[in-house]
Structure formats: structure tokens, C-alpha cells
XYZ file of C-alpha atoms in Angstrom:
774
model
C 115.151 80.956 106.887
C 111.650 82.269 107.495
C 110.025 83.700 104.380
C 106.554 84.172 105.802
C 105.806 87.334 107.663
C 106.689 87.251 111.325
C 103.726 88.015 113.527
C 105.539 88.180 116.850
C 106.320 91.757 117.619
C 105.389 94.504 120.056
C 103.638 97.750 119.282
C 106.292 100.347 118.420
C 105.974 104.010 117.608
C 109.459 105.256 118.302
C 112.260 104.075 120.511
C 115.449 105.389 122.034
C 118.464 104.538 119.868
C 120.449 103.576 122.943
C 118.116 101.012 124.473
C 118.456 97.549 122.990
C 116.825 95.568 125.763
C 114.338 93.771 123.531
C 111.526 95.957 124.845
C 110.352 98.774 122.546
C 110.351 102.231 124.115
C 107.383 104.352 123.108
C 107.958 107.938 122.021
C 106.228 110.543 119.909
C 109.403 112.494 119.105
C 110.421 113.031 115.511
C 114.021 112.759 114.409
C 115.767 116.186 114.356
C 115.807 116.599 110.566
C 112.202 115.538 110.036
C 111.080 117.909 112.778
C 112.513 120.764 110.649
C 110.990 119.569 107.380
C 113.977 117.598 106.047
C 114.250 113.869 105.439
C 117.235 111.538 105.161
C 117.284 107.745 105.004
C 118.967 106.297 107.019
C 118.487 108.755 109.879
C 121.939 110.169 110.816
C 123.411 109.283 114.194
C 124.122 112.797 115.484
C 122.366 115.940 114.229
C 122.854 119.438 115.661
C 120.813 122.230 114.035
C 120.878 125.962 114.717
C 117.283 126.493 113.585
C 118.400 128.615 110.617
C 118.341 127.772 106.907
C 120.218 128.884 103.822
C 119.725 128.660 100.068
C 121.672 126.667 97.480
C 121.827 127.652 93.804
C 123.802 127.368 90.573
C 126.385 129.860 91.824
C 127.909 127.403 94.271
C 131.121 125.625 93.340
C 132.741 122.307 94.186
C 136.147 121.991 95.825
C 138.065 118.761 96.357
C 140.457 118.634 99.279
C 142.864 116.175 100.790
C 143.045 112.843 98.985
C 139.856 113.301 96.923
C 140.457 112.656 93.220
C 138.737 114.395 90.319
C 136.965 111.216 89.243
C 135.945 110.142 92.738
C 132.446 108.661 92.704
C 131.412 110.928 95.583
C 131.977 114.070 93.520
C 130.392 112.563 90.429
C 127.400 111.397 92.464
C 127.002 114.872 93.943
C 127.008 116.574 90.551
C 124.660 113.978 89.035
C 122.248 114.132 91.973
C 122.049 117.924 91.982
C 121.570 118.035 88.223
C 118.900 115.321 87.951
C 116.898 116.229 91.041
C 117.248 120.020 91.233
C 118.654 121.169 87.886
C 121.698 122.587 89.695
C 125.132 122.626 88.059
C 128.010 123.402 90.362
C 130.614 125.875 89.131
C 134.135 124.665 88.536
C 136.854 124.744 91.178
C 138.413 127.916 89.791
C 135.199 129.929 89.559
C 135.862 133.347 91.178
C 132.249 134.484 91.645
C 130.777 131.560 93.550
C 128.216 132.413 96.227
C 129.131 129.312 98.207
C 131.314 126.235 98.127
C 130.739 122.525 98.683
C 133.940 120.954 99.919
C 134.707 117.248 99.790
C 137.616 116.240 101.985
C 139.359 112.943 102.607
C 141.858 112.943 105.439
C 142.966 110.578 108.216
C 141.047 110.858 111.474
C 138.489 113.194 109.904
C 135.640 111.633 111.894
C 135.357 110.124 115.340
C 132.415 107.769 115.827
C 130.313 107.075 118.876
C 128.561 103.994 120.192
C 127.919 101.075 117.821
C 126.882 97.435 118.027
C 129.533 96.166 115.608
C 132.881 95.661 117.339
C 134.834 96.245 114.109
C 135.393 99.965 114.654
C 137.783 100.486 111.696
C 135.133 99.130 109.289
C 132.591 101.581 110.714
C 135.010 104.524 110.567
C 135.531 103.866 106.846
C 131.817 104.576 106.335
C 131.573 107.567 108.687
C 131.367 111.210 107.648
C 130.916 114.700 109.048
C 128.623 117.121 107.219
C 128.953 120.779 108.174
C 126.243 123.086 106.830
C 126.625 126.868 106.793
C 125.418 129.679 104.491
C 128.678 129.944 102.534
C 130.253 126.540 103.025
C 129.006 122.985 103.013
C 131.736 120.537 103.901
C 131.702 116.762 103.815
C 134.715 115.234 105.537
C 135.541 111.548 105.830
C 138.445 109.285 106.597
C 137.745 106.934 103.681
C 135.995 106.959 100.321
C 132.808 105.114 101.428
C 132.168 107.695 104.145
C 132.617 110.567 101.706
C 130.164 108.945 99.308
C 127.601 108.409 102.073
C 127.926 112.032 103.157
C 127.059 113.087 99.613
C 123.939 110.891 99.627
C 122.812 112.540 102.851
C 123.323 116.003 101.379
C 121.438 115.225 98.162
C 118.515 113.679 100.050
C 118.337 116.570 102.479
C 117.853 119.431 99.992
C 114.299 120.786 99.924
C 112.622 122.959 97.298
C 110.299 125.645 98.644
C 108.914 128.640 96.798
C 111.192 128.062 93.840
C 114.411 127.916 95.888
C 116.549 125.118 97.335
C 117.078 125.075 101.084
C 119.347 123.378 103.597
C 119.413 123.552 107.400
C 122.325 125.147 109.166
C 124.099 122.777 111.508
C 126.371 119.779 111.847
C 125.880 116.044 111.225
C 128.187 113.270 112.339
C 127.126 109.872 111.077
C 128.308 106.258 111.048
C 126.665 102.858 110.719
C 125.752 100.694 113.689
C 126.876 97.622 111.730
C 129.319 97.362 108.854
C 127.332 95.262 106.358
C 123.821 96.013 105.089
C 122.791 93.550 102.390
C 119.742 93.371 100.186
C 118.921 90.146 98.383
C 117.948 90.405 94.710
C 116.209 87.256 93.507
C 116.571 86.631 89.782
C 115.741 82.940 89.989
C 112.629 83.273 87.824
C 113.408 86.319 85.682
C 116.422 88.366 84.604
C 116.805 92.131 84.295
C 118.830 93.809 81.592
C 122.328 94.736 82.701
C 121.600 98.464 82.764
C 118.582 97.813 85.012
C 120.712 95.819 87.434
C 123.248 98.645 87.481
C 120.508 101.117 88.307
C 119.345 98.839 91.145
C 122.870 98.724 92.558
C 123.167 102.503 92.343
C 119.767 102.891 93.972
C 120.902 100.639 96.800
C 124.035 102.724 97.315
C 121.882 105.858 97.524
C 120.360 104.382 100.704
C 123.782 103.380 102.103
C 123.276 99.704 101.306
C 126.676 98.113 100.728
C 125.814 94.509 99.894
C 123.849 93.313 96.853
C 123.373 89.529 97.016
C 122.087 88.274 93.684
C 120.578 84.870 93.001
C 120.762 83.972 89.323
C 120.204 80.198 89.160
C 120.054 79.406 85.430
C 120.405 83.059 84.477
C 124.203 82.797 84.560
C 126.241 81.109 81.849
C 128.036 78.414 83.805
C 130.983 77.158 81.795
C 131.056 74.075 84.002
C 127.336 73.288 83.612
C 126.051 74.761 80.339
C 122.940 72.574 80.306
C 121.368 74.539 83.177
C 121.839 77.903 81.450
C 118.484 79.402 80.489
C 117.649 81.215 77.226
C 118.654 84.592 78.671
C 121.597 84.579 81.044
C 124.455 86.846 82.089
C 127.861 85.871 80.803
C 131.053 86.151 82.777
C 132.001 89.539 81.287
C 128.577 90.988 82.124
C 128.587 89.743 85.711
C 132.119 91.080 86.166
C 131.026 94.417 84.715
C 128.187 94.525 87.226
C 130.600 93.614 90.038
C 133.022 96.386 89.047
C 130.170 98.868 88.769
C 128.959 97.935 92.245
C 132.423 98.278 93.743
C 132.700 101.792 92.346
C 129.624 102.692 94.413
C 131.012 100.894 97.465
C 128.632 97.975 97.081
C 129.707 94.351 97.300
C 128.126 92.268 94.517
C 127.616 88.927 96.280
C 126.926 85.656 94.401
C 124.118 83.605 95.951
C 123.965 79.956 94.818
C 121.851 77.446 96.752
C 123.023 74.034 98.008
C 122.330 71.436 99.108
C 118.602 72.346 98.806
C 116.607 74.585 96.461
C 118.472 73.164 93.467
C 115.662 71.974 91.207
C 117.079 74.258 88.519
C 120.031 71.839 88.418
C 118.608 68.486 89.431
C 115.615 68.661 87.086
C 118.041 68.026 84.234
C 118.565 64.313 83.456
C 122.319 64.849 83.392
C 122.308 65.685 87.088
C 119.522 63.411 88.340
C 122.121 60.939 89.704
C 123.175 63.647 92.180
C 119.750 63.740 93.825
C 119.450 62.711 97.452
C 116.174 61.013 96.514
C 115.698 59.800 92.937
C 112.070 60.975 92.880
C 112.784 64.544 94.056
C 114.725 67.345 92.391
C 114.887 69.455 95.563
C 118.137 68.425 97.254
C 121.644 67.200 96.466
C 123.075 64.048 97.929
C 125.732 65.470 100.271
C 127.693 62.190 100.464
C 128.198 61.970 96.709
C 131.659 63.174 95.633
C 130.241 64.220 92.270
C 128.010 66.729 94.062
C 131.068 68.573 95.327
C 132.821 68.301 91.986
C 129.903 70.023 90.258
C 129.389 72.646 92.970
C 133.054 73.597 93.186
C 133.226 73.985 89.410
C 130.158 76.228 89.501
C 131.672 78.193 92.386
C 134.796 78.709 90.284
C 132.663 80.131 87.484
C 131.048 82.613 89.872
C 134.326 83.507 91.550
C 135.908 84.206 88.180
C 132.979 86.475 87.201
C 132.918 88.457 90.471
C 136.585 89.289 90.990
C 137.033 92.030 93.561
C 134.020 90.991 95.626
C 134.735 90.084 99.236
C 131.707 87.937 100.064
C 129.964 84.789 98.821
C 126.610 83.450 100.038
C 126.655 79.698 100.523
C 122.893 79.431 100.695
C 122.164 76.420 102.856
C 118.549 77.536 102.967
C 115.970 74.959 104.108
C 118.001 71.725 103.785
C 115.084 69.736 105.159
C 116.158 66.224 104.199
C 119.924 66.157 104.768
C 120.874 62.868 106.394
C 117.620 61.088 105.565
C 118.451 59.502 102.205
C 119.076 55.757 102.093
C 118.520 54.498 98.566
C 120.342 52.971 95.630
C 121.980 56.237 94.553
C 122.472 58.069 97.865
C 123.252 56.860 101.355
C 123.339 59.762 103.818
C 121.988 57.835 106.787
C 125.203 55.867 107.301
C 127.417 58.948 107.306
C 125.006 60.820 109.601
C 125.209 57.910 112.064
C 129.000 57.879 111.803
C 129.214 61.603 112.539
C 126.574 61.435 115.242
C 123.597 63.303 113.763
C 122.041 64.730 110.624
C 123.039 68.189 111.850
C 126.688 67.184 111.863
C 126.288 65.859 108.326
C 125.018 69.272 107.293
C 127.968 70.820 109.138
C 130.289 68.568 107.132
C 128.771 69.827 103.889
C 129.031 73.446 105.032
C 132.635 72.927 106.091
C 133.714 71.417 102.772
C 131.931 74.041 100.657
C 132.845 77.061 102.776
C 136.487 76.049 103.136
C 136.725 75.805 99.360
C 135.445 79.365 99.037
C 137.402 80.691 102.018
C 140.622 79.293 100.583
C 139.913 81.352 97.472
C 139.618 84.593 99.387
C 135.910 84.938 100.096
C 134.130 85.594 103.362
C 131.317 83.056 103.355
C 127.782 83.859 104.526
C 125.556 80.848 105.211
C 122.298 79.910 106.927
C 123.056 77.935 110.079
C 119.595 76.486 110.442
C 117.703 73.214 110.913
C 118.700 70.407 111.045
C 121.769 71.982 112.684
C 121.410 72.091 116.462
C 123.120 74.476 118.850
C 125.423 71.785 120.220
C 126.639 71.043 116.673
C 127.801 74.578 115.867
C 131.321 73.777 117.024
C 131.626 71.439 114.024
C 131.615 74.489 111.745
C 134.662 76.566 110.774
C 134.810 79.863 112.653
C 135.558 81.887 109.512
C 131.874 81.682 108.552
C 129.302 84.456 108.944
C 125.831 83.239 109.866
C 123.198 85.115 107.902
C 120.436 84.837 110.478
C 119.906 84.992 114.224
C 117.977 82.088 115.743
C 117.542 83.017 119.383
C 119.678 83.112 122.528
C 120.402 79.367 122.592
C 122.031 79.493 119.149
C 123.377 83.044 119.108
C 125.500 82.715 122.233
C 127.070 79.517 120.911
C 127.834 81.100 117.544
C 129.431 84.011 119.359
C 131.537 81.787 121.595
C 132.677 79.803 118.543
C 133.813 82.989 116.797
C 131.108 83.056 114.111
C 129.705 86.508 113.508
C 126.060 86.986 112.525
C 123.656 89.098 110.491
C 120.065 89.937 111.339
C 117.908 88.403 108.631
C 114.562 89.898 107.671
C 112.569 90.332 104.471
C 110.531 92.871 102.580
C 108.700 90.080 100.763
C 108.017 86.418 101.342
C 105.071 84.686 99.716
C 102.646 87.578 99.215
C 101.260 87.769 95.668
C 101.602 90.954 93.583
C 102.732 93.362 96.340
C 104.331 93.141 99.811
C 102.197 93.611 102.924
C 103.521 97.015 103.910
C 100.041 97.709 105.296
C 97.759 94.969 106.614
C 94.165 94.563 105.472
C 91.815 94.712 108.494
C 90.125 91.427 109.347
C 86.717 93.075 108.957
C 87.449 93.502 105.254
C 88.561 89.941 104.639
C 86.629 86.993 103.288
C 88.832 84.480 105.090
C 90.286 84.654 108.577
C 93.983 85.389 108.844
C 96.309 86.190 111.717
C 96.834 89.910 112.155
C 100.148 91.560 111.404
C 101.792 94.956 111.542
C 103.213 95.391 108.067
C 106.607 94.556 106.611
C 108.387 97.782 107.544
C 107.156 97.756 111.135
C 108.171 94.118 111.514
C 111.642 94.734 110.068
C 112.133 97.817 112.220
C 111.179 95.987 115.384
C 113.290 92.910 114.670
C 116.412 94.842 113.689
C 116.127 97.399 116.475
C 115.140 95.149 119.364
C 116.272 91.600 118.646
C 117.752 89.844 121.706
C 120.679 89.027 119.437
C 121.995 92.487 120.285
C 122.971 91.031 123.643
C 123.709 87.442 122.611
C 125.280 87.505 119.127
C 128.390 89.047 117.614
C 126.508 91.156 115.065
C 128.107 92.673 111.995
C 125.161 93.452 109.728
C 121.670 92.852 108.402
C 120.318 90.940 105.424
C 117.019 92.111 103.878
C 115.521 89.675 101.383
C 113.031 90.187 98.582
C 112.016 86.698 97.479
C 110.891 85.869 93.939
C 108.719 82.967 95.117
C 105.469 84.760 94.233
C 106.758 86.367 91.037
C 106.518 90.022 92.058
C 108.293 92.785 90.217
C 111.274 93.902 92.352
C 110.160 97.522 92.006
C 107.640 96.633 94.717
C 110.477 95.851 97.153
C 112.232 99.203 97.387
C 110.296 100.514 100.393
C 111.527 97.540 102.409
C 114.941 97.480 100.764
C 115.521 101.070 101.919
C 113.911 101.080 105.374
C 115.267 97.725 106.583
C 118.941 98.650 106.071
C 118.124 102.125 107.443
C 117.104 100.472 110.702
C 120.376 98.540 110.639
C 122.389 101.737 110.085
C 120.694 103.511 113.002
C 118.417 101.212 115.032
C 115.306 102.653 116.679
C 116.163 106.091 115.336
C 112.648 106.934 114.166
C 109.232 105.346 113.897
C 108.460 102.994 110.982
C 106.013 105.614 109.678
C 108.748 108.264 109.605
C 111.133 105.915 107.805
C 108.473 105.127 105.236
C 107.668 108.776 104.579
C 111.350 109.650 104.330
C 111.635 106.922 101.722
C 108.809 108.403 99.660
C 110.569 111.780 99.575
C 113.990 110.342 98.791
C 112.886 107.745 96.251
C 110.309 109.718 94.281
C 111.363 113.286 95.025
C 109.469 116.021 96.870
C 106.860 116.237 94.096
C 105.348 112.886 95.106
C 101.749 113.096 96.305
C 100.077 111.113 99.085
C 102.440 108.167 98.746
C 101.484 106.709 102.113
C 97.917 106.246 100.959
C 99.107 104.942 97.598
C 101.205 102.237 99.251
C 98.386 101.391 101.633
C 96.029 100.844 98.715
C 98.624 98.831 96.786
C 99.127 96.620 99.853
C 95.475 96.150 100.725
C 94.346 95.549 97.139
C 96.971 92.807 96.788
C 95.559 91.107 99.877
C 92.021 91.419 98.520
C 93.227 89.957 95.207
C 94.461 86.942 97.159
C 91.648 86.733 99.707
C 88.714 86.742 97.265
C 89.636 83.323 95.855
C 89.389 79.921 97.522
C 92.126 77.307 97.949
C 91.643 73.823 96.533
C 93.821 70.792 95.719
C 95.319 71.107 92.245
C 94.233 68.742 89.516
C 96.718 70.167 87.043
C 100.172 70.422 88.602
C 102.976 68.258 89.930
C 102.258 66.980 93.449
C 104.351 68.263 96.342
C 106.994 65.781 97.482
C 107.472 67.101 101.004
C 107.715 70.108 103.293
C 109.778 71.252 106.266
C 108.030 68.735 108.492
C 108.346 65.528 106.503
C 108.450 63.709 103.183
C 104.945 63.009 101.905
C 104.167 59.398 101.033
C 102.474 59.563 98.650
C 103.131 63.137 97.447
C 100.327 65.574 98.202
C 98.482 67.654 95.634
C 99.696 71.193 95.143
C 97.213 73.942 95.917
C 95.511 76.202 93.398
C 93.187 79.133 93.824
C 89.699 79.014 92.403
C 86.248 80.559 92.560
C 82.951 78.682 92.894
C 81.712 77.668 89.418
C 78.741 79.319 87.793
C 75.600 77.203 87.267
C 75.012 75.842 83.772
C 71.371 76.118 82.704
C 69.507 72.985 81.762
C 68.691 72.664 78.098
C 64.981 72.076 78.494
C 63.843 74.947 80.682
C 67.080 76.872 81.371
C 66.785 76.134 85.080
C 69.908 76.706 87.181
C 70.912 74.568 90.144
C 72.147 77.288 92.512
C 72.286 81.023 92.992
C 75.962 82.010 92.617
C 75.351 85.616 93.594
C 73.565 84.723 96.798
C 76.189 82.147 97.755
C 79.015 84.627 97.144
C 77.348 87.781 98.444
C 80.186 88.636 100.844
C 82.803 88.251 98.125
C 80.764 90.495 95.821
C 80.389 93.069 98.577
C 84.168 93.132 99.125
C 84.812 93.410 95.392
C 82.386 96.301 94.953
C 83.967 98.234 97.818
C 87.493 97.477 96.649
C 86.676 98.609 93.116
C 85.949 102.096 94.428
C 89.317 102.094 96.194
C 90.924 100.930 92.976
C 89.547 104.100 91.374
C 91.310 106.094 94.072
C 94.517 104.111 93.586
C 94.548 104.702 89.835
C 93.943 108.428 90.385
C 96.912 108.585 92.756
C 99.158 106.647 90.392
C 98.331 108.803 87.374
C 98.687 111.993 89.412
C 102.136 110.952 90.587
C 103.150 109.850 87.127
C 102.614 113.457 86.035
C 104.628 115.017 88.854
C 107.442 112.756 90.038
C 110.863 113.092 88.448
C 112.603 110.148 90.080
C 111.866 106.449 89.491
C 108.895 106.990 87.198
C 109.170 103.410 85.925
C 108.314 102.285 89.455
C 104.957 104.055 89.147
C 104.343 102.441 85.759
C 104.940 98.995 87.257
C 102.497 99.818 90.048
C 99.950 100.860 87.427
C 100.266 97.482 85.732
C 99.737 95.730 89.069
C 96.758 97.949 89.874
C 95.326 96.795 86.547
C 95.604 93.182 87.697
C 93.805 94.104 90.923
C 91.031 95.818 88.973
C 90.553 93.009 86.495
C 90.060 90.539 89.365
C 87.448 92.747 91.022
C 85.601 93.363 87.773
C 85.673 89.653 86.958
C 84.066 88.767 90.288
C 81.386 91.410 89.811
C 80.799 90.245 86.232
C 80.338 86.677 87.467
C 77.642 88.030 89.758
C 76.044 89.808 86.798
C 76.223 86.638 84.691
C 74.395 84.796 87.461
C 71.633 87.433 87.339
C 71.373 87.024 83.581
C 71.017 83.263 84.033
C 68.206 83.893 86.486
C 66.587 86.251 83.967
C 66.797 83.533 81.327
C 65.296 81.002 83.719
C 62.401 83.338 84.554
C 61.809 84.182 80.896
C 61.738 80.482 80.002
C 59.138 79.829 82.703
C 57.050 82.630 81.244
C 57.554 81.140 77.745
C 59.391 84.243 76.585
C 61.913 82.391 74.473
C 63.384 85.426 72.713
C 64.060 87.184 76.036
C 65.511 83.985 77.510
C 67.942 83.497 74.635
C 68.900 87.175 74.699
C 69.761 86.919 78.404
C 71.927 83.869 77.721
C 73.666 85.661 74.865
C 74.402 88.608 77.109
C 75.824 86.218 79.729
C 78.062 84.583 77.135
C 79.146 87.996 75.881
C 80.026 88.958 79.456
C 82.230 85.875 79.777
C 84.007 86.829 76.561
C 84.423 90.330 77.971
C 86.089 88.906 81.083
C 88.568 87.101 78.854
C 89.340 90.232 76.839
C 89.901 92.267 80.006
C 92.158 89.562 81.440
C 94.225 89.402 78.285
C 94.583 93.190 78.109
C 95.923 93.523 81.654
C 98.266 90.589 81.082
C 99.570 92.238 77.926
C 100.018 95.549 79.763
C 101.887 93.920 82.631
C 104.042 91.903 80.252
C 105.008 94.866 78.093
C 105.684 97.017 81.177
C 107.748 94.422 83.012
C 109.660 93.438 79.863
C 111.040 96.942 79.655
C 113.266 95.866 82.557
C 113.281 92.079 82.091
C 114.405 89.761 79.359
C 111.446 87.766 77.996
C 110.455 84.598 79.803
C 110.553 82.156 76.896
C 111.215 78.482 76.248
C 113.979 79.031 73.698
C 116.387 81.798 72.701
C 120.062 82.253 71.933
C 120.400 78.570 71.111
C 119.375 77.583 74.631
C 116.283 75.788 75.927
C 114.406 76.131 79.218
C 113.473 72.763 80.712
C 109.960 73.236 82.061
C 109.967 71.029 85.150
C 108.941 72.478 88.486
C 110.513 72.236 91.912
C 108.625 69.389 93.585
C 108.930 70.838 97.114
C 108.746 74.615 96.680
C 105.617 75.684 94.808
C 106.755 78.999 93.357
C 104.160 80.829 91.287
C 106.421 81.937 88.401
C 107.347 78.355 87.445
C 103.722 77.428 86.850
C 104.106 78.798 83.335
C 107.083 79.482 81.089
C 105.864 82.932 80.131
C 104.198 85.799 82.032
C 100.807 84.115 82.141
C 101.576 82.973 85.700
C 100.112 86.361 86.644
C 96.672 85.101 85.559
C 97.297 81.387 86.069
C 94.422 80.899 88.492
C 92.023 82.442 85.996
C 93.240 80.139 83.237
C 92.308 77.218 85.497
C 88.904 78.630 86.406
C 86.294 76.628 84.445
C 84.642 79.583 82.748
C 85.387 77.994 79.387
C 83.576 74.827 80.471
C 80.683 76.924 81.724
C 80.537 78.795 78.408
C 80.547 75.535 76.434
C 77.778 74.033 78.565
C 75.721 77.218 78.494
C 76.169 77.561 74.733
C 74.989 73.968 74.209
C 71.940 74.539 76.434
C 71.216 77.845 74.730
C 71.345 76.333 71.243
C 69.225 73.329 72.176
C 66.643 75.639 73.711
C 66.826 77.932 70.659
C 66.293 75.016 68.269
C 63.297 73.857 70.269
C 61.816 77.343 69.927
C 62.873 77.819 66.288
C 65.361 80.592 67.092
C 68.810 81.075 65.516
C 71.714 79.166 66.979
C 74.906 80.814 68.202
C 78.137 79.582 66.665
C 80.925 81.282 68.579
C 82.442 79.558 71.592
C 84.920 80.757 74.211
C 88.548 79.621 74.007
C 89.102 80.601 77.626
C 92.775 79.671 77.867
C 93.767 81.757 74.876
C 95.650 84.800 76.221
C 96.166 86.576 72.916
C 94.382 89.817 72.130
C 92.205 89.612 69.042
C 92.775 92.231 66.364
C 90.057 94.840 65.990
């Protein structure tokens, strides 16, 4: 599937929820609740307000009616949400002096739904609810438990605090999803959260009416069938089952997500499984004609099935199987079977059929990626029980529909962007390098989900919003997209992307949050500046890339690293420098100086919100650690400019035979380089300690298990460049500032000796990331 940001979209402000023609409909209208000062995400389908409001306080009580049980998660969620967000405790059922009552009712035929894209009406009715709001009675009625729970989430999000009191609008809401399944993808390929953190993520997803949580664990699960691939920290079967059961309680499907036949370097890098490679020199892809491949995969599937009992779905991630059908070597012959079947696409279909039938026979609905090299005319070779996780255009979608394969709309809140998603796009006038313009992740997701031609051509049943770990971001950065993407799937074109984003800020952080739109804009733009201020060059240090989606490279091509132009090293005799770094990089320095001022603003906003927000404070702390990485990069660039000026001062002083001043300027330049290292190490330590509050440590050994440090030779993911967290500053570790310091120190000391001045002993161990004790 596509991980890079899609750039093909129209300009959308707001569109009619009933027009799915593929052409956005412009409108300035706000959704009914937002127009009255209330916010709910997703936007409800039908809202009727009287224009009046009423107050809610501690004197209200809770009543359970119909089939609602005392321990129902809807009631517990209501009490917990009111207590944590508004310090409200509802009176017991028998309280005689209540000023109002909140009623939760489960009864057959409680809600009738309107128009929807998904043809599975019973599945939509299960998630529907009616919320009636009046001064003495608030009633949430539903036909099934998921709908009752979703009605509670709407109520909790809707409450507003003004002038010390809690307010609700008077009126009626009838709500249901447009599609039955709204999945977010949680990528733990390169890190692993603690179990309680994963539970919180699941509960957070449920708060936004997300009902699928696809989790990719790779070596972070303890496979009984393949213990060698298990990494130092990994979930065991009991823990994954506990997470599954927890998710089910909140009406969320915990969905295993193993890759095959591609993206399996975490398996094939191990010598024990190298014979299963399609190509002996690449760890990227399984040989799909090797029986042992299926034996291993089915055993691993059994491990995951056993640890996720109760879950309905399973993702058979056939993502980017570039080379299926191309292998013809001593350990794998796929070419012959592809010719026998008629094409490489049919060979992929054979793999999908074998793997999905195995899972289907064990009770799972299988989601897969029906992509290249599969062609539209080969879709009929697939079993119709599959669900395709992505729409590919009218040519494919109509064939999938005719063949009985339902589809999801795939989109992503993150692809390959470093440090933070592109929710806002940095203007080209503020960039060092040219880049195609975009509209921001939320706007792109909104447009795709609301106006995809698949609404006419495919048999849609849901949406899949991914947050990829390829660039090593903290998942806390994904929640804006995780919430707004599924919101668009629940109610397409219901509000503008800007309204959805601002509703998220209120719901996620609470009404005390300040200027979150600007905060997210700065986080987005500073991440792009962090990336844009460095150059790209062939790597001299890492494993070459074996191939890409276009072809196998022969020979493999160098990976790409980021770097900055090197500083000049002064000559020993007269301290002359060969080039003027500051002049050559004047535009980069200009961008850094401007961005540093905006970083001041960003830090002020983050600290201000840290003082006021009550919900998801850890999210703000993670953002602070990322803002520190932004700042350190900007200060480093500016310090390199200052070092260049000091070198010029030394050169001038040497010409004027002012040896003491020349050496002093060189010493100050060397001290500045050491200062850059200290600042880098401090922000790395801060990020590591902050992120490790949610993550297990990224280490080579623990719990009697060892991490095999061999990278994927096709997919160049940033986190696998180092075993630990130093991938966050990896490009700086490669920057030759240590070499510059050594050369400058040698020139300085030779010059000092020639002028009978003291030598300097201390060097710069640039790659050392420890923080020296005071």
C-alpha cells in the first residue's frame, strides 16, 4: 500500500454528507453542534437542537433500563468520564433527591438508522444510538451494547464547562456509522509499549468510536513456534490475550497483523530461516513455493490465534510483495510455478489463498492487501471470503465487488515523515529544497474517505487508518489522524477537516487546552524543517539496498543518509581555511534562525498546555521531547555558522601575527563543537527517558533473549539503524564533526607550538552519547 503522502486531492472546505460523486462540494456551514459551541468526534449523523441549554451537576443520578447490566462498560465509562473530566459523581439509582437522571436503555428496535454506504444494516444498527437531551432527563437508547457505549462517548465529549458550571444542549441526536469497521493500525515493529499503555491506547481508540485495533508486533511477541525471532522484550500469550479481552470489553477488535510473504526481515535475517528466502542474498521476502514457508507461517498463525481468542479478524499483510514469482535460484524456484499458473499475480493469489483459507477455516475474517503484482483479471483466483484492505481504483474495485470481496478504504496518518506527521505543510518559500506541495494528513484522509470513487465501485465495509513505524515516531504523534480519519469514515463529509481537527483538540486534551491548532502547526512545520535543513548523500556506513518496488538492484545500491556540508579545517601553518561555510550555507542559516524563534513559541505553548490540560498530559510531554530535538538541530546549525566565523577570526589573527588571539578563537570553536555534543546528548537523554515511560527499552539483550542486529535490505527504516534510541540523532553521529575537531586540534597545537603557546590536550569523542557527570 502507499505509505507516502498522497498529493492528488481537490480543495475541500466542507461537503454535503449525501453527495459522494468524487467531487468535493464547497460549504462554509459548521456542523450543528459546533455552531452552538459543542464538539463531538465523529460528528453525529442527525442532530436536532432547540437552541436551549441546561446544566449538569453532582445531583444527577444514573438509571439502567431494559437489558443494561450493572457492570456494563457503557455505564462504567460514563461514570469514569464524568469523574475524570468534570469531577462529577452521579448519585445512585435509588437516590430520592436527584435534580436529573441519565438513563441508559438497551431494547430491541430502539434506533432506526438512515442512509449508509455499508450494506450490512444489522452491523450498523448494533452501533447506533439515540441521545435525548432535556433539562431533567438525558437518555441514551440503543439496540445493542456497542451503540449504548458510543452514545456515552458522545455525551461525555459534548459536555462544556462555562462559568464554573457544566452545560449540555437541549435536543435529540440519532447516530450510526456509515461503515461497520473503523480500524487503526498500531505499529510495534521497532518498539513495544507496556501492557497498560497498550490498554490505554485501545480505550482511547474506543472513545473515538474506533472498533478495530490492528497491531503489528513482529519480534515483540513470544512465538512458541519460532522462539529465535523473539526480541528481548515481547508480549507473551497471556498478555496478548489479556489485551484482546480488554479490547473486546470496549467493543474493539484486537487484530493480529503479521506480514508475509514480504516485509519479513525480522524472520529471515536469522540463519535458521535463511533457507526460506526467495533470494539467498535478501532477507525481504519468503519463497512462496517452499512448503517449509507455509509450515512456519501456519505455526506462527496458530500462536497468534491462540493468543487472540475472541477476535473476529486477522490481517494477512501481503504488503509490497515486489518480487513474488521472480526467484529462480538453487533454493527457490518461483518462476516455474508462476509460468504454470499463468502469471506472477496468480502465484501471489495462490499464496493468499493458502494462507487465508488456513485462517478462515479457524474462524477468522481475513483482511489482506490485494495489490501489485496482482492484476484486476487475476482477482477471481482469490477466495471471496477475503476483505481487501485498500481500494485501488475503478478497474480493480468493480472486479472485487463482482467477485464478492468487500473492501476497506486505506489511508494513513503517518508514512515516512521523521519526528512528526505532516498535519500542516511547510510552505515552499520556507524550504531549502523543493518539494511537491500537499494539503496535510487530515485533509488528505478526509478527502479520500469522503469522496473516493470506490463509493460507487466497491462494496465498502470500513476504513483502515495506518500509523507506520518506519521513521521511528512516537505513536502519541498519531492520535490526531487516528481520531479524524475514522471520524470521516463514521460520517463522511460531515464537517471540514479544520472542524474535525479542532473537535479532536477539545475531546483529546479537554476544554482547557490552549491554541492547539497553532501548536500542531508548529510541531508539523518544525519537523519538516528538521528534515529539510540536511542534505541527502549515499551512505558509506550502512547495508546497501537490495531492491525497490521497481526492480532488483544489481549490484545493490547504497542506502541514503542525511548530512551537512563539512566545516573547513584550518591549515597548520597559517590557519587558513579553504571555504566559507557560513556564506555557502546562508539560506540554511537563515531558515534555522527564523525557525528557532518559532521553536520558542512552540515551547511556550507546550509548557502552557502542560499546566492546564487534564487529559493526555503524557502526550504533551512527548511533544516537548520532540520539540527539544527540533531545537537542538537548529542550534547546531547556527553553532556551525558561529564556528565558521571563529575560524575566520583565527585566520585573520594569524595573518596579523596575533597568535594568542588566533589560538583563543580556535579554542572557542572547539569548545562550541563540544557544546553541540553536550546539547545533542541531553535532548537524546530527555527523549529516551520520556519515551521509555511508555516503551520497554530498546536493548540488545534482556530476559535471556538476544536481538539480532541485521537490517532489512529493502526497506530502510530509521529505527533499525541503531539498537537503542540513538537512531533519533543517527545523522548527527555520522556528521564528521569529530574528524573536524581532530584536524582542527592538530592544526591548533602545531600552530601553538610554533608560537610557543600551550597545547590543548582534550579531543572530541563525537560518537559518545553519554552525558558527562558534573
